[in-house]
CSV table of C-alpha atoms and ligand atoms in Angstrom, one decimal:
chain,number,residue,atom,x,y,z
T,33,MET,CA,-124.0,323.9,253.2
T,34,GLU,CA,-124.2,327.4,252.1
T,35,LEU,CA,-120.5,328.0,253.6
T,36,LEU,CA,-118.9,325.6,250.7
T,37,LYS,CA,-120.1,328.4,248.3
T,38,LYS,CA,-118.1,331.0,250.2
T,39,THR,CA,-114.5,332.0,249.9
T,40,ALA,CA,-111.7,330.4,251.8
T,41,VAL,CA,-111.1,333.5,253.7
T,42,GLU,CA,-114.7,333.3,254.8
T,43,GLN,CA,-114.7,329.8,255.7
T,44,HIS,CA,-111.5,330.5,257.7
T,45,LYS,CA,-113.5,333.3,259.7
T,46,ALA,CA,-116.1,330.7,260.4
T,47,LEU,CA,-113.7,328.0,261.8
T,48,VAL,CA,-111.8,330.4,263.9
T,49,ASN,CA,-115.2,331.7,265.3
T,50,LYS,CA,-116.3,328.0,265.8
T,51,GLU,CA,-119.5,328.6,263.8
T,52,VAL,CA,-118.4,325.3,262.0
T,53,SER,CA,-115.9,322.7,262.6
T,54,ALA,CA,-113.2,321.8,260.1
T,55,LEU,CA,-114.8,318.0,260.0
T,56,GLU,CA,-118.1,319.4,259.2
T,57,LEU,CA,-116.7,321.3,256.2
T,58,THR,CA,-114.9,318.6,254.9
T,59,LYS,CA,-117.7,316.2,255.3
T,60,ALA,CA,-119.8,319.0,253.5
T,61,SER,CA,-117.4,318.9,250.7
T,62,ILE,CA,-117.3,315.2,250.6
T,63,GLU,CA,-121.2,315.1,250.2
T,64,ARG,CA,-121.1,317.7,247.4
T,65,ILE,CA,-118.6,315.9,245.7
T,66,GLU,CA,-120.6,312.3,246.1
T,67,LYS,CA,-123.8,314.4,245.0
T,68,LEU,CA,-122.5,315.8,241.9
T,69,ASP,CA,-119.4,314.2,240.6
T,70,ASN,CA,-121.1,311.4,238.9
T,71,GLU,CA,-122.2,314.0,236.4
T,72,LEU,CA,-119.3,316.6,236.3
T,73,GLY,CA,-116.5,314.2,236.3
T,74,CYS,CA,-114.1,316.4,238.2
T,75,PHE,CA,-112.2,313.7,240.1
T,76,ASN,CA,-110.1,310.9,239.0
T,77,SER,CA,-109.9,309.5,242.4
T,78,THR,CA,-110.6,310.6,245.9
T,79,THR,CA,-108.7,310.7,249.3
T,80,PHE,CA,-111.5,311.4,251.7
T,81,ASP,CA,-110.1,309.3,254.6
T,82,SER,CA,-106.9,311.7,254.8
T,83,ALA,CA,-109.0,314.9,254.3
T,84,ILE,CA,-110.8,313.8,257.4
T,85,GLU,CA,-107.8,312.9,259.3
T,86,THR,CA,-106.4,316.6,258.5
T,87,ALA,CA,-109.7,318.1,259.5
T,88,LYS,CA,-109.5,316.4,262.7
T,89,LYS,CA,-106.0,317.8,263.5
T,90,VAL,CA,-107.4,321.3,262.8
T,91,ASP,CA,-110.3,321.1,264.9
T,92,GLU,CA,-108.0,319.6,267.7
T,93,LYS,CA,-105.6,322.9,267.2
T,94,ILE,CA,-108.8,325.0,267.4
T,95,ALA,CA,-110.1,323.3,270.7
T,96,ALA,CA,-106.6,323.8,272.2
T,97,GLY,CA,-106.7,327.6,271.2
T,98,GLU,CA,-104.0,327.4,268.9
T,99,GLU,CA,-103.6,329.7,265.8
T,100,ILE,CA,-104.4,327.9,262.7
T,101,PRO,CA,-102.9,328.7,259.2
T,102,MET,CA,-105.3,330.5,256.8
T,103,LEU,CA,-105.9,327.5,254.8
T,104,ALA,CA,-106.1,325.1,257.4
T,105,GLY,CA,-109.4,323.0,257.0
T,106,ILE,CA,-110.3,324.6,253.5
T,107,PRO,CA,-111.3,321.6,251.1
T,108,THR,CA,-108.9,321.6,248.3
T,109,ALA,CA,-108.2,319.3,245.1
T,110,LEU,CA,-104.8,318.4,243.3
T,111,LYS,CA,-104.4,318.2,239.6
T,112,ASP,CA,-104.0,314.6,239.1
T,113,ASN,CA,-100.5,315.1,237.6
T,114,MET,CA,-99.2,316.1,241.2
T,115,ASN,CA,-97.8,313.4,243.4
T,116,MET,CA,-99.3,312.4,246.9
T,117,THR,CA,-97.9,309.7,248.9
T,118,GLY,CA,-100.1,306.6,248.7
T,119,SER,CA,-102.6,308.1,246.2
T,120,LYS,CA,-102.8,307.5,242.5
T,121,THR,CA,-101.0,310.0,240.2
T,122,THR,CA,-102.7,308.9,236.5
T,123,CYS,CA,-102.2,312.1,234.6
T,124,SER,CA,-105.6,310.9,233.0
T,125,SER,CA,-103.7,308.1,231.2
T,126,LYS,CA,-104.0,304.6,230.8
T,127,ILE,CA,-100.3,304.4,230.9
T,128,LEU,CA,-100.3,305.7,234.7
T,129,GLU,CA,-103.7,304.0,235.5
T,130,ASN,CA,-102.4,302.2,238.4
T,131,PHE,CA,-99.4,304.0,239.5
T,132,VAL,CA,-99.3,304.9,243.1
T,133,SER,CA,-96.9,307.7,244.1
T,134,PRO,CA,-94.2,306.8,246.4
T,135,TYR,CA,-93.6,310.5,247.5
T,136,ASP,CA,-95.2,313.7,247.9
T,137,ALA,CA,-94.6,316.7,245.5
T,138,THR,CA,-93.1,319.9,247.2
T,139,ILE,CA,-96.8,321.6,246.8
T,140,THR,CA,-98.1,318.6,248.6
T,141,THR,CA,-95.8,318.7,251.4
T,142,LYS,CA,-96.4,322.3,251.7
T,143,LEU,CA,-100.3,321.9,251.7
T,144,LYS,CA,-100.1,319.1,254.4
T,145,GLU,CA,-97.6,321.7,256.6
T,146,ASN,CA,-100.6,324.0,256.4
T,147,LEU,CA,-103.2,321.5,257.2
T,148,VAL,CA,-105.2,321.6,254.1
T,149,PRO,CA,-107.4,318.7,253.6
T,150,ILE,CA,-106.9,317.3,250.1
T,151,LEU,CA,-110.3,315.7,248.9
T,152,GLY,CA,-108.9,314.0,245.5
T,153,LYS,CA,-107.0,314.0,242.4
T,154,ALA,CA,-108.6,316.2,239.7
T,155,ASN,CA,-109.2,315.1,236.2
T,156,LEU,CA,-107.2,316.4,233.2
T,157,ASP,CA,-106.4,316.2,229.4
T,158,GLU,CA,-104.2,313.4,229.3
T,159,PHE,CA,-100.6,314.7,230.5
T,160,ALA,CA,-102.1,318.1,230.5
T,161,MET,CA,-102.2,318.2,226.6
T,162,GLY,CA,-105.6,320.0,225.7
T,163,SER,CA,-107.9,322.7,226.1
T,164,SER,CA,-111.1,321.3,226.6
T,165,ASN,CA,-110.5,318.1,229.2
T,166,GLU,CA,-111.9,316.0,226.4
T,167,ASN,CA,-108.5,314.2,226.1
T,168,SER,CA,-108.6,312.3,229.4
T,169,ALA,CA,-108.6,308.5,229.3
T,170,PHE,CA,-110.9,308.7,232.2
T,171,GLY,CA,-114.0,310.7,231.0
T,172,ILE,CA,-115.0,314.3,230.0
T,173,VAL,CA,-115.4,317.1,232.7
T,174,LYS,CA,-118.5,319.2,232.3
T,175,ASN,CA,-118.8,323.0,232.7
T,176,PRO,CA,-120.8,323.6,236.2
T,177,TYR,CA,-122.5,326.6,234.2
T,178,ASN,CA,-123.9,324.7,231.3
T,179,LEU,CA,-123.3,320.8,231.3
T,180,LYS,CA,-123.2,320.7,227.6
T,181,LYS,CA,-120.2,322.8,227.5
T,182,VAL,CA,-116.5,322.1,228.1
T,183,PRO,CA,-114.8,323.3,231.4
T,184,GLY,CA,-111.8,324.4,229.5
T,185,GLY,CA,-108.3,322.4,229.7
T,186,SER,CA,-105.9,321.1,230.6
T,187,SER,CA,-106.9,321.7,234.4
T,188,GLY,CA,-110.5,321.2,233.9
T,189,GLY,CA,-111.5,319.1,236.8
T,190,SER,CA,-109.6,321.3,239.1
T,191,ALA,CA,-111.6,324.6,237.8
T,192,ALA,CA,-115.0,323.1,237.4
T,193,SER,CA,-114.7,321.5,241.2
T,194,VAL,CA,-114.1,325.3,242.4
T,195,SER,CA,-116.7,326.5,240.4
T,196,ALA,CA,-119.2,323.8,241.2
T,197,SER,CA,-118.3,324.4,245.0
T,198,GLU,CA,-117.2,320.8,245.5
T,199,VAL,CA,-114.1,322.3,246.9
T,200,THR,CA,-112.9,325.6,247.8
T,201,LEU,CA,-109.4,325.7,246.2
T,202,SER,CA,-107.6,323.6,243.9
T,203,LEU,CA,-104.0,323.5,242.1
T,204,GLY,CA,-103.6,323.2,238.5
T,205,SER,CA,-100.5,323.3,236.1
T,206,ASP,CA,-100.2,325.8,233.1
T,207,THR,CA,-97.7,325.1,230.3
T,208,GLY,CA,-99.6,327.2,227.8
T,209,GLY,CA,-102.7,328.2,229.7
T,210,SER,CA,-104.1,325.0,231.5
T,211,ILE,CA,-104.9,327.0,234.5
T,212,ARG,CA,-106.2,330.3,232.8
T,213,LEU,CA,-108.3,329.1,230.1
T,214,PRO,CA,-110.3,326.6,232.4
T,215,ALA,CA,-110.6,329.5,234.9
T,216,SER,CA,-112.0,331.8,232.3
T,217,PHE,CA,-114.5,329.0,231.0
T,218,CYS,CA,-115.8,328.2,234.6
T,219,GLY,CA,-115.9,331.7,236.0
T,220,ILE,CA,-113.1,331.5,238.7
T,221,THR,CA,-109.8,333.0,239.2
T,222,GLY,CA,-106.6,331.1,238.0
T,223,PHE,CA,-103.0,332.2,238.5
T,224,LYS,CA,-99.7,330.8,236.7
T,225,PRO,CA,-96.9,332.5,238.8
T,226,THR,CA,-93.6,333.5,237.4
T,227,TYR,CA,-91.7,330.4,236.2
T,228,GLY,CA,-89.6,329.1,238.8
T,229,ARG,CA,-91.6,330.5,241.7
T,230,VAL,CA,-93.5,327.3,242.5
T,231,SER,CA,-91.5,324.2,242.7
T,232,ARG,CA,-92.1,321.6,239.9
T,233,TYR,CA,-90.8,318.6,242.1
T,234,GLY,CA,-93.4,315.8,242.2
T,235,LEU,CA,-95.2,317.3,239.1
T,236,ILE,CA,-95.2,314.8,236.1
T,237,ALA,CA,-93.6,317.0,233.4
T,238,PHE,CA,-95.0,318.0,230.2
T,239,ALA,CA,-92.7,320.7,228.9
T,240,SER,CA,-90.3,321.5,231.5
T,241,SER,CA,-89.2,324.8,230.5
T,242,LEU,CA,-92.8,326.0,230.7
T,243,ASP,CA,-94.5,323.9,233.2
T,244,GLN,CA,-95.6,325.9,236.2
T,245,ILE,CA,-98.0,325.1,239.1
T,246,GLY,CA,-100.6,327.5,240.3
T,247,PRO,CA,-103.9,328.2,242.5
T,248,PHE,CA,-107.4,328.4,241.5
T,249,GLY,CA,-109.8,329.9,243.7
T,250,ARG,CA,-113.1,331.9,244.1
T,251,SER,CA,-111.5,335.4,244.7
T,252,ILE,CA,-108.0,337.0,244.3
T,253,GLU,CA,-107.7,336.9,248.1
T,254,ASP,CA,-108.2,333.0,248.2
T,255,THR,CA,-105.7,332.9,245.1
T,256,THR,CA,-103.1,334.7,246.8
T,257,LEU,CA,-103.2,332.7,250.0
T,258,LEU,CA,-102.9,329.5,248.2
T,259,TYR,CA,-100.0,330.9,246.0
T,260,GLU,CA,-98.1,332.1,249.2
T,261,ALA,CA,-98.9,328.7,250.7
T,262,ILE,CA,-96.9,326.8,247.9
T,263,ALA,CA,-94.5,329.2,246.5
T,264,GLY,CA,-90.8,329.6,247.3
T,265,TYR,CA,-87.4,328.1,246.6
T,266,ASP,CA,-86.9,324.4,246.9
T,267,ALA,CA,-83.6,322.6,246.1
T,268,LYS,CA,-85.3,319.7,244.8
T,269,ASP,CA,-86.2,321.5,241.7
T,270,SER,CA,-82.9,322.9,240.0
T,271,THR,CA,-85.2,325.7,238.1
T,272,SER,CA,-86.7,327.0,241.4
T,273,LEU,CA,-86.1,330.7,242.3
T,274,LYS,CA,-84.1,331.6,245.3
T,275,LEU,CA,-86.1,334.8,246.0
T,276,GLU,CA,-88.2,336.0,248.6
T,277,VAL,CA,-92.2,335.3,247.6
T,278,GLY,CA,-92.9,338.3,249.8
T,279,ASP,CA,-96.3,339.3,251.9
T,280,ILE,CA,-98.7,339.7,249.0
T,281,TYR,CA,-102.0,339.0,251.0
T,282,ASN,CA,-101.8,341.7,253.5
T,283,ASN,CA,-100.8,344.1,250.7
T,284,LEU,CA,-103.5,343.4,248.3
T,285,LYS,CA,-105.3,346.6,248.9
T,286,ARG,CA,-103.7,349.2,246.9
T,287,ASP,CA,-104.7,352.6,245.3
T,288,ILE,CA,-104.0,352.2,241.6
T,289,LYS,CA,-104.3,355.6,240.7
T,290,GLY,CA,-101.5,356.2,237.9
T,291,LEU,CA,-101.0,352.3,237.2
T,292,ARG,CA,-100.2,352.0,233.7
T,293,VAL,CA,-102.5,349.4,232.1
T,294,GLY,CA,-101.5,348.4,228.5
T,295,VAL,CA,-104.2,346.7,226.4
T,296,ILE,CA,-102.8,344.1,224.0
T,297,LYS,CA,-103.8,345.1,220.4
T,298,GLU,CA,-103.5,341.9,218.8
T,299,LEU,CA,-105.7,340.3,221.3
T,300,MET,CA,-108.7,342.6,220.8
T,301,ALA,CA,-108.7,342.3,216.9
T,302,GLU,CA,-110.3,339.7,214.9
T,303,GLY,CA,-111.7,336.5,216.4
T,304,VAL,CA,-112.9,337.7,219.5
T,305,SER,CA,-116.5,337.6,220.2
T,306,ASP,CA,-118.6,340.6,220.4
T,307,ASP,CA,-119.6,339.7,224.2
T,308,VAL,CA,-116.0,339.0,225.1
T,309,LYS,CA,-115.0,342.2,223.5
T,310,ALA,CA,-117.8,344.3,225.3
T,311,SER,CA,-116.9,342.6,228.8
T,312,ILE,CA,-113.3,343.3,228.4
T,313,GLU,CA,-113.7,346.8,227.2
T,314,ASN,CA,-115.9,347.6,230.4
T,315,ALA,CA,-112.9,346.1,232.6
T,316,ILE,CA,-110.7,348.6,231.0
T,317,LYS,CA,-113.2,351.5,231.4
T,318,THR,CA,-113.2,350.2,235.0
T,319,TYR,CA,-109.6,350.5,235.4
T,320,GLU,CA,-109.9,354.0,234.1
T,321,LYS,CA,-112.3,355.0,236.3
T,322,LEU,CA,-110.1,353.7,239.3
T,323,GLY,CA,-107.5,356.2,237.8
T,324,ALA,CA,-105.5,354.0,236.0
T,325,GLU,CA,-103.7,355.0,232.6
T,326,ILE,CA,-104.6,353.2,229.7
T,327,LYS,CA,-102.4,352.4,226.5
T,328,GLU,CA,-102.6,350.2,223.7
T,329,ILE,CA,-99.8,347.9,223.3
T,330,SER,CA,-98.7,346.1,220.0
T,331,LEU,CA,-97.1,343.0,220.6
T,332,PRO,CA,-96.4,342.2,216.9
T,333,LEU,CA,-94.7,338.7,217.3
T,334,LEU,CA,-97.3,337.3,219.4
T,335,LYS,CA,-99.0,335.6,216.2
T,336,HIS,CA,-96.0,333.3,216.1
T,337,SER,CA,-96.4,332.1,219.8
T,338,ILE,CA,-98.5,329.0,219.0
T,339,GLY,CA,-96.2,327.9,216.4
T,340,VAL,CA,-93.4,328.5,218.7
T,341,TYR,CA,-95.0,326.6,221.6
T,342,TYR,CA,-96.0,323.6,219.5
T,343,ILE,CA,-92.7,323.0,218.8
T,344,VAL,CA,-90.8,323.7,221.9
T,345,ALA,CA,-93.5,322.0,223.9
T,346,THR,CA,-93.8,318.9,222.2
T,347,ALA,CA,-89.9,318.6,221.7
T,348,GLU,CA,-89.5,318.8,225.4
T,349,ALA,CA,-92.8,316.4,225.9
T,350,SER,CA,-91.3,313.8,223.6
T,351,SER,CA,-88.3,314.0,225.7
T,352,ASN,CA,-90.0,313.8,229.2
T,353,LEU,CA,-92.7,311.1,228.1
T,354,ALA,CA,-89.7,308.6,226.9
T,355,ARG,CA,-89.8,307.4,230.4
T,356,PHE,CA,-93.0,305.6,230.1
T,357,ASP,CA,-91.8,302.2,228.6
T,358,GLY,CA,-93.4,299.6,230.7
T,359,VAL,CA,-90.2,298.9,232.4
T,360,LYS,CA,-90.2,301.5,235.2
T,361,TYR,CA,-93.7,302.1,236.1
T,362,GLY,CA,-97.2,302.0,235.2
T,363,TYR,CA,-98.8,300.2,232.2
T,364,ARG,CA,-97.1,297.2,230.5
T,365,ALA,CA,-98.4,295.6,227.5
T,366,ALA,CA,-99.2,291.7,227.8
T,367,ASP,CA,-98.0,289.0,225.5
T,368,CYS,CA,-94.7,290.7,223.9
T,369,GLU,CA,-92.2,289.0,222.0
T,370,ASN,CA,-89.1,290.7,223.3
T,371,LEU,CA,-88.1,294.1,224.7
T,372,LEU,CA,-88.7,296.4,221.7
T,373,ASP,CA,-92.1,294.6,221.0
T,374,MET,CA,-92.8,295.5,224.5
T,375,TYR,CA,-91.8,299.0,224.4
T,376,CYS,CA,-93.9,299.5,221.1
T,377,LYS,CA,-97.1,297.7,222.5
T,378,THR,CA,-97.0,299.5,225.6
T,379,ARG,CA,-96.7,303.0,224.1
T,380,ALA,CA,-99.1,302.1,221.4
T,381,GLN,CA,-101.8,300.7,223.9
T,382,GLY,CA,-101.1,303.2,226.9
T,383,PHE,CA,-101.2,306.6,225.3
T,384,GLY,CA,-103.9,308.2,223.8
T,385,PRO,CA,-104.3,310.0,220.1
T,386,GLU,CA,-103.3,313.5,221.4
T,387,VAL,CA,-100.4,312.4,223.3
T,388,LYS,CA,-98.8,310.3,220.4
T,389,ARG,CA,-99.4,313.1,218.1
T,390,ARG,CA,-97.3,315.5,220.2
T,391,ILE,CA,-94.4,312.8,220.5
T,392,MET,CA,-94.2,312.4,217.1
T,393,LEU,CA,-94.3,316.3,216.4
T,394,GLY,CA,-91.6,316.6,219.0
T,395,THR,CA,-89.6,313.9,217.9
T,396,TYR,CA,-89.7,315.2,214.4
T,397,ALA,CA,-88.6,318.8,215.3
T,398,LEU,CA,-85.7,317.2,217.1
T,399,SER,CA,-84.6,315.0,214.6
T,400,SER,CA,-81.3,315.7,212.9
T,401,GLY,CA,-81.6,317.8,209.8
T,402,TYR,CA,-84.7,319.4,211.0
T,403,TYR,CA,-83.2,320.6,214.4
T,404,ASP,CA,-82.1,323.8,213.2
T,405,ALA,CA,-85.0,324.4,210.9
T,406,TYR,CA,-87.6,324.0,213.5
T,407,TYR,CA,-86.3,323.8,217.2
T,408,LYS,CA,-83.5,326.3,217.2
T,409,LYS,CA,-85.7,328.5,215.1
T,410,ALA,CA,-88.5,328.4,217.7
T,411,GLN,CA,-85.8,329.1,220.5
T,412,GLN,CA,-84.9,332.2,218.6
T,413,LEU,CA,-88.4,333.4,218.1
T,414,ARG,CA,-89.1,332.6,221.6
T,415,ARG,CA,-86.1,335.2,222.7
T,416,LEU,CA,-87.6,337.7,220.2
T,417,ILE,CA,-91.2,337.5,221.9
T,418,ALA,CA,-89.5,338.1,225.3
T,419,ASN,CA,-88.0,341.0,223.9
T,420,ASP,CA,-91.4,342.5,222.9
T,421,PHE,CA,-92.6,341.8,226.3
T,422,ASN,CA,-89.7,343.5,227.9
T,423,LYS,CA,-90.3,346.5,225.7
T,424,ALA,CA,-94.0,346.5,226.5
T,425,PHE,CA,-92.9,346.5,230.4
T,426,GLU,CA,-90.8,349.7,229.9
T,427,GLN,CA,-94.3,351.4,229.3
T,428,VAL,CA,-96.8,349.9,231.2
T,429,ASP,CA,-97.1,347.9,234.8
T,430,ILE,CA,-99.4,345.2,233.5
T,431,LEU,CA,-101.0,343.9,230.4
T,432,VAL,CA,-104.7,342.9,229.8
T,433,SER,CA,-106.4,340.9,227.3
T,434,PRO,CA,-109.1,338.4,227.0
T,435,THR,CA,-107.9,335.0,228.5
T,436,CYS,CA,-109.6,333.3,225.4
T,437,PRO,CA,-111.5,335.0,222.4
T,438,THR,CA,-114.6,333.1,223.3
T,439,THR,CA,-116.3,331.6,226.2
T,440,ALA,CA,-116.6,328.0,226.8
T,441,PHE,CA,-117.8,325.9,223.7
T,442,ASP,CA,-119.9,322.9,223.3
T,443,LEU,CA,-118.5,319.5,224.1
T,444,ASN,CA,-117.3,317.5,221.1
T,445,SER,CA,-117.1,320.8,218.8
T,446,LYS,CA,-113.5,320.9,218.4
T,447,ALA,CA,-112.4,317.5,219.6
T,448,ASN,CA,-111.7,316.2,216.3
T,449,ASN,CA,-110.0,319.2,215.1
T,450,PRO,CA,-106.6,319.6,216.8
T,451,LEU,CA,-105.6,322.8,215.0
T,452,GLU,CA,-108.8,324.7,216.1
T,453,MET,CA,-108.5,323.5,219.5
T,454,TYR,CA,-104.6,324.5,219.5
T,455,LEU,CA,-105.8,328.1,218.7
T,456,THR,CA,-108.0,328.6,221.6
T,457,ASP,CA,-104.8,329.4,223.7
T,458,ILE,CA,-103.7,332.3,221.5
T,459,ALA,CA,-103.9,334.8,224.3
T,460,THR,CA,-102.2,332.7,227.0
T,461,ILE,CA,-99.3,330.9,225.6
T,462,SER,CA,-96.9,333.7,225.4
T,463,SER,CA,-96.8,334.2,228.8
T,464,ASN,CA,-95.3,330.7,229.5
T,465,LEU,CA,-92.8,331.2,226.6
T,466,VAL,CA,-91.5,334.3,228.4
T,467,GLY,CA,-92.1,333.1,232.1
T,468,ALA,CA,-94.4,336.0,233.1
T,469,PRO,CA,-96.7,335.8,235.8
T,470,ALA,CA,-100.5,335.7,234.4
T,471,LEU,CA,-103.8,335.4,235.8
T,472,SER,CA,-107.4,335.0,234.5
T,473,MET,CA,-110.4,336.4,236.5
T,474,PRO,CA,-114.1,336.6,235.9
T,475,CYS,CA,-115.3,340.0,234.4
T,476,GLY,CA,-118.6,339.4,232.9
T,477,PHE,CA,-121.0,336.8,231.3
T,478,ASP,CA,-122.1,336.2,227.7
T,479,LYS,CA,-125.5,336.2,226.3
T,480,GLU,CA,-125.9,332.6,227.0
T,481,GLY,CA,-124.8,333.2,230.8
T,482,MET,CA,-121.3,331.6,230.3
T,483,PRO,CA,-118.4,333.2,232.0
T,484,ILE,CA,-116.1,335.7,230.3
T,485,GLY,CA,-112.3,335.8,231.7
T,486,LEU,CA,-110.0,338.7,231.7
T,487,GLN,CA,-106.2,338.0,231.9
T,488,VAL,CA,-103.7,340.0,233.5
T,489,ILE,CA,-100.2,339.7,233.0
T,490,ALA,CA,-97.1,341.3,234.9
T,491,LYS,CA,-93.4,341.4,234.3
T,492,ASN,CA,-91.3,338.5,235.6
T,493,LEU,CA,-91.5,338.4,239.4
T,494,ASP,CA,-93.9,341.1,239.7
T,495,GLU,CA,-96.8,339.0,241.5
T,496,LEU,CA,-97.4,341.8,243.8
T,497,THR,CA,-98.5,344.2,241.1
T,498,LEU,CA,-100.4,341.6,239.1
T,499,LEU,CA,-102.4,340.6,242.1
T,500,GLN,CA,-103.1,344.1,243.6
T,501,ALA,CA,-104.5,345.4,240.0
T,502,SER,CA,-106.5,342.4,239.8
T,503,TYR,CA,-107.8,342.7,243.3
T,504,ALA,CA,-108.7,346.4,242.6
T,505,LEU,CA,-110.6,345.5,239.5
T,506,GLU,CA,-112.3,342.7,241.2
T,507,GLN,CA,-113.5,344.6,244.0
T,508,GLU,CA,-115.0,347.2,241.7
T,509,LEU,CA,-116.5,344.6,239.3
T,510,GLY,CA,-118.0,342.2,242.0
T,511,VAL,CA,-118.5,339.6,239.2
T,512,TYR,CA,-116.4,337.0,241.5
T,513,LEU,CA,-119.3,336.6,243.7
T,514,GLN,CA,-121.5,334.8,241.3
T,515,ARG,CA,-121.6,331.2,241.3
T,516,PRO,CA,-123.3,328.7,238.8
T,517,ASN,CA,-126.5,327.5,239.5
T,518,ILE,CA,-126.0,323.9,240.2
D,227,LIG,N1,-103.7,323.7,225.5
D,227,LIG,C1,-102.3,323.6,225.8
D,227,LIG,C2,-101.7,322.5,225.2
D,227,LIG,O1,-102.7,321.5,224.7
D,227,LIG,C3,-101.9,324.2,226.9
D,227,LIG,C4,-101.8,323.1,228.0
D,227,LIG,C5,-101.2,323.2,229.3
D,227,LIG,O2,-101.1,324.4,229.7
D,227,LIG,N2,-100.9,322.2,230.1
D,227,LIG,O3,-100.7,322.2,225.0
């Protein structure tokens, strides 16, 4: 069905004009998942029955002449680290292989209130640790633009399923770039809101001071709608912000004449591929053409962001993942001699190699004698990086850079080199360290036809300017209209 490849906004219009029913749209999505997903690997599990029930409710409302929410009836996927009652939440880990969630995450509750059919749980790197989706215990995800390439990670299934038009929208989580990197590699839009905008209740924690849920869509409009549907204060998350989200969708169109656009100097330097650089420069020229003022901005401490992240994130992960011990939920090793033996065997058998590496790194960084040298120093640097960003936002309204120095790489090309894999996040990690909203949108293609992503960052809480600036550029570039040939 051609409509599946359209945006959520277009699908909404088709629903209210009765050109298609929500049931037909959901069934078309199911058919496409059944046709493509053996090859693509986007889904860990599907929830087709409940999606069909939701679609029927939407059709009843339409038939009764009632107004429906903008996202009602739009096929959507959740990353498999978000809880939905009665469905599995595996985090792509053997340790949670058979864990069925007894409750809904707040984002799930909100989607249900909006009558959004949830088609299933999307594959990810185990516990969201990775940049290529190759760290999943349940198989890799392939890039819809080229099946020999990675989709990016950790929200690889969420991004690839939207890119391949299996679903129209999806949610991911972003701790160091896990929404933006796969969005960039798969040619769609992915948005990490300001830390605290979206409730983390029911999201399985990786690094709690960095984790943030956010939307994937095929356009800025779609991404904004999904953001608005899930954002807002939630008493169940102590870090949730008690602030108005505002009406961004109806205020997206704005003249950006005079908008101050900062180009991050350090992210346009060595290591950026020629094609990526050319495409980002074209986006910057387009901003100029639209009347924006362009300024080069230096963030001298950015080079330390990966080092800081791999101490802070692993420290928090080592603490968060302590709960997976074979007692409370999930996998438990058989044939254990005593309690300690059971803990050891369960965790040795249940976690994959990357998760074990992170737990060891984090435990080390927090151990007595090393705490001051590593963890404390990393937190101090985190503050200094935030100061750099604050200074930058005195001079500009948004910052732009490539989302990643390269386009999607070949499957298996970095899987055995953790350090090289970690470096793919050089452009994305700092926004998590400082809490800033950041987005990746498609801005071109390389010589092999692989998508290139532009990252747009705004100061904390300024989602409005971020999305307005991205929308203006998107409309001018028109790249978002392209779909992979699958
Ligand atoms: N790639 C980064 C990591 O492996 C970021 C992951 C994420 O944002 N969840 O930790």
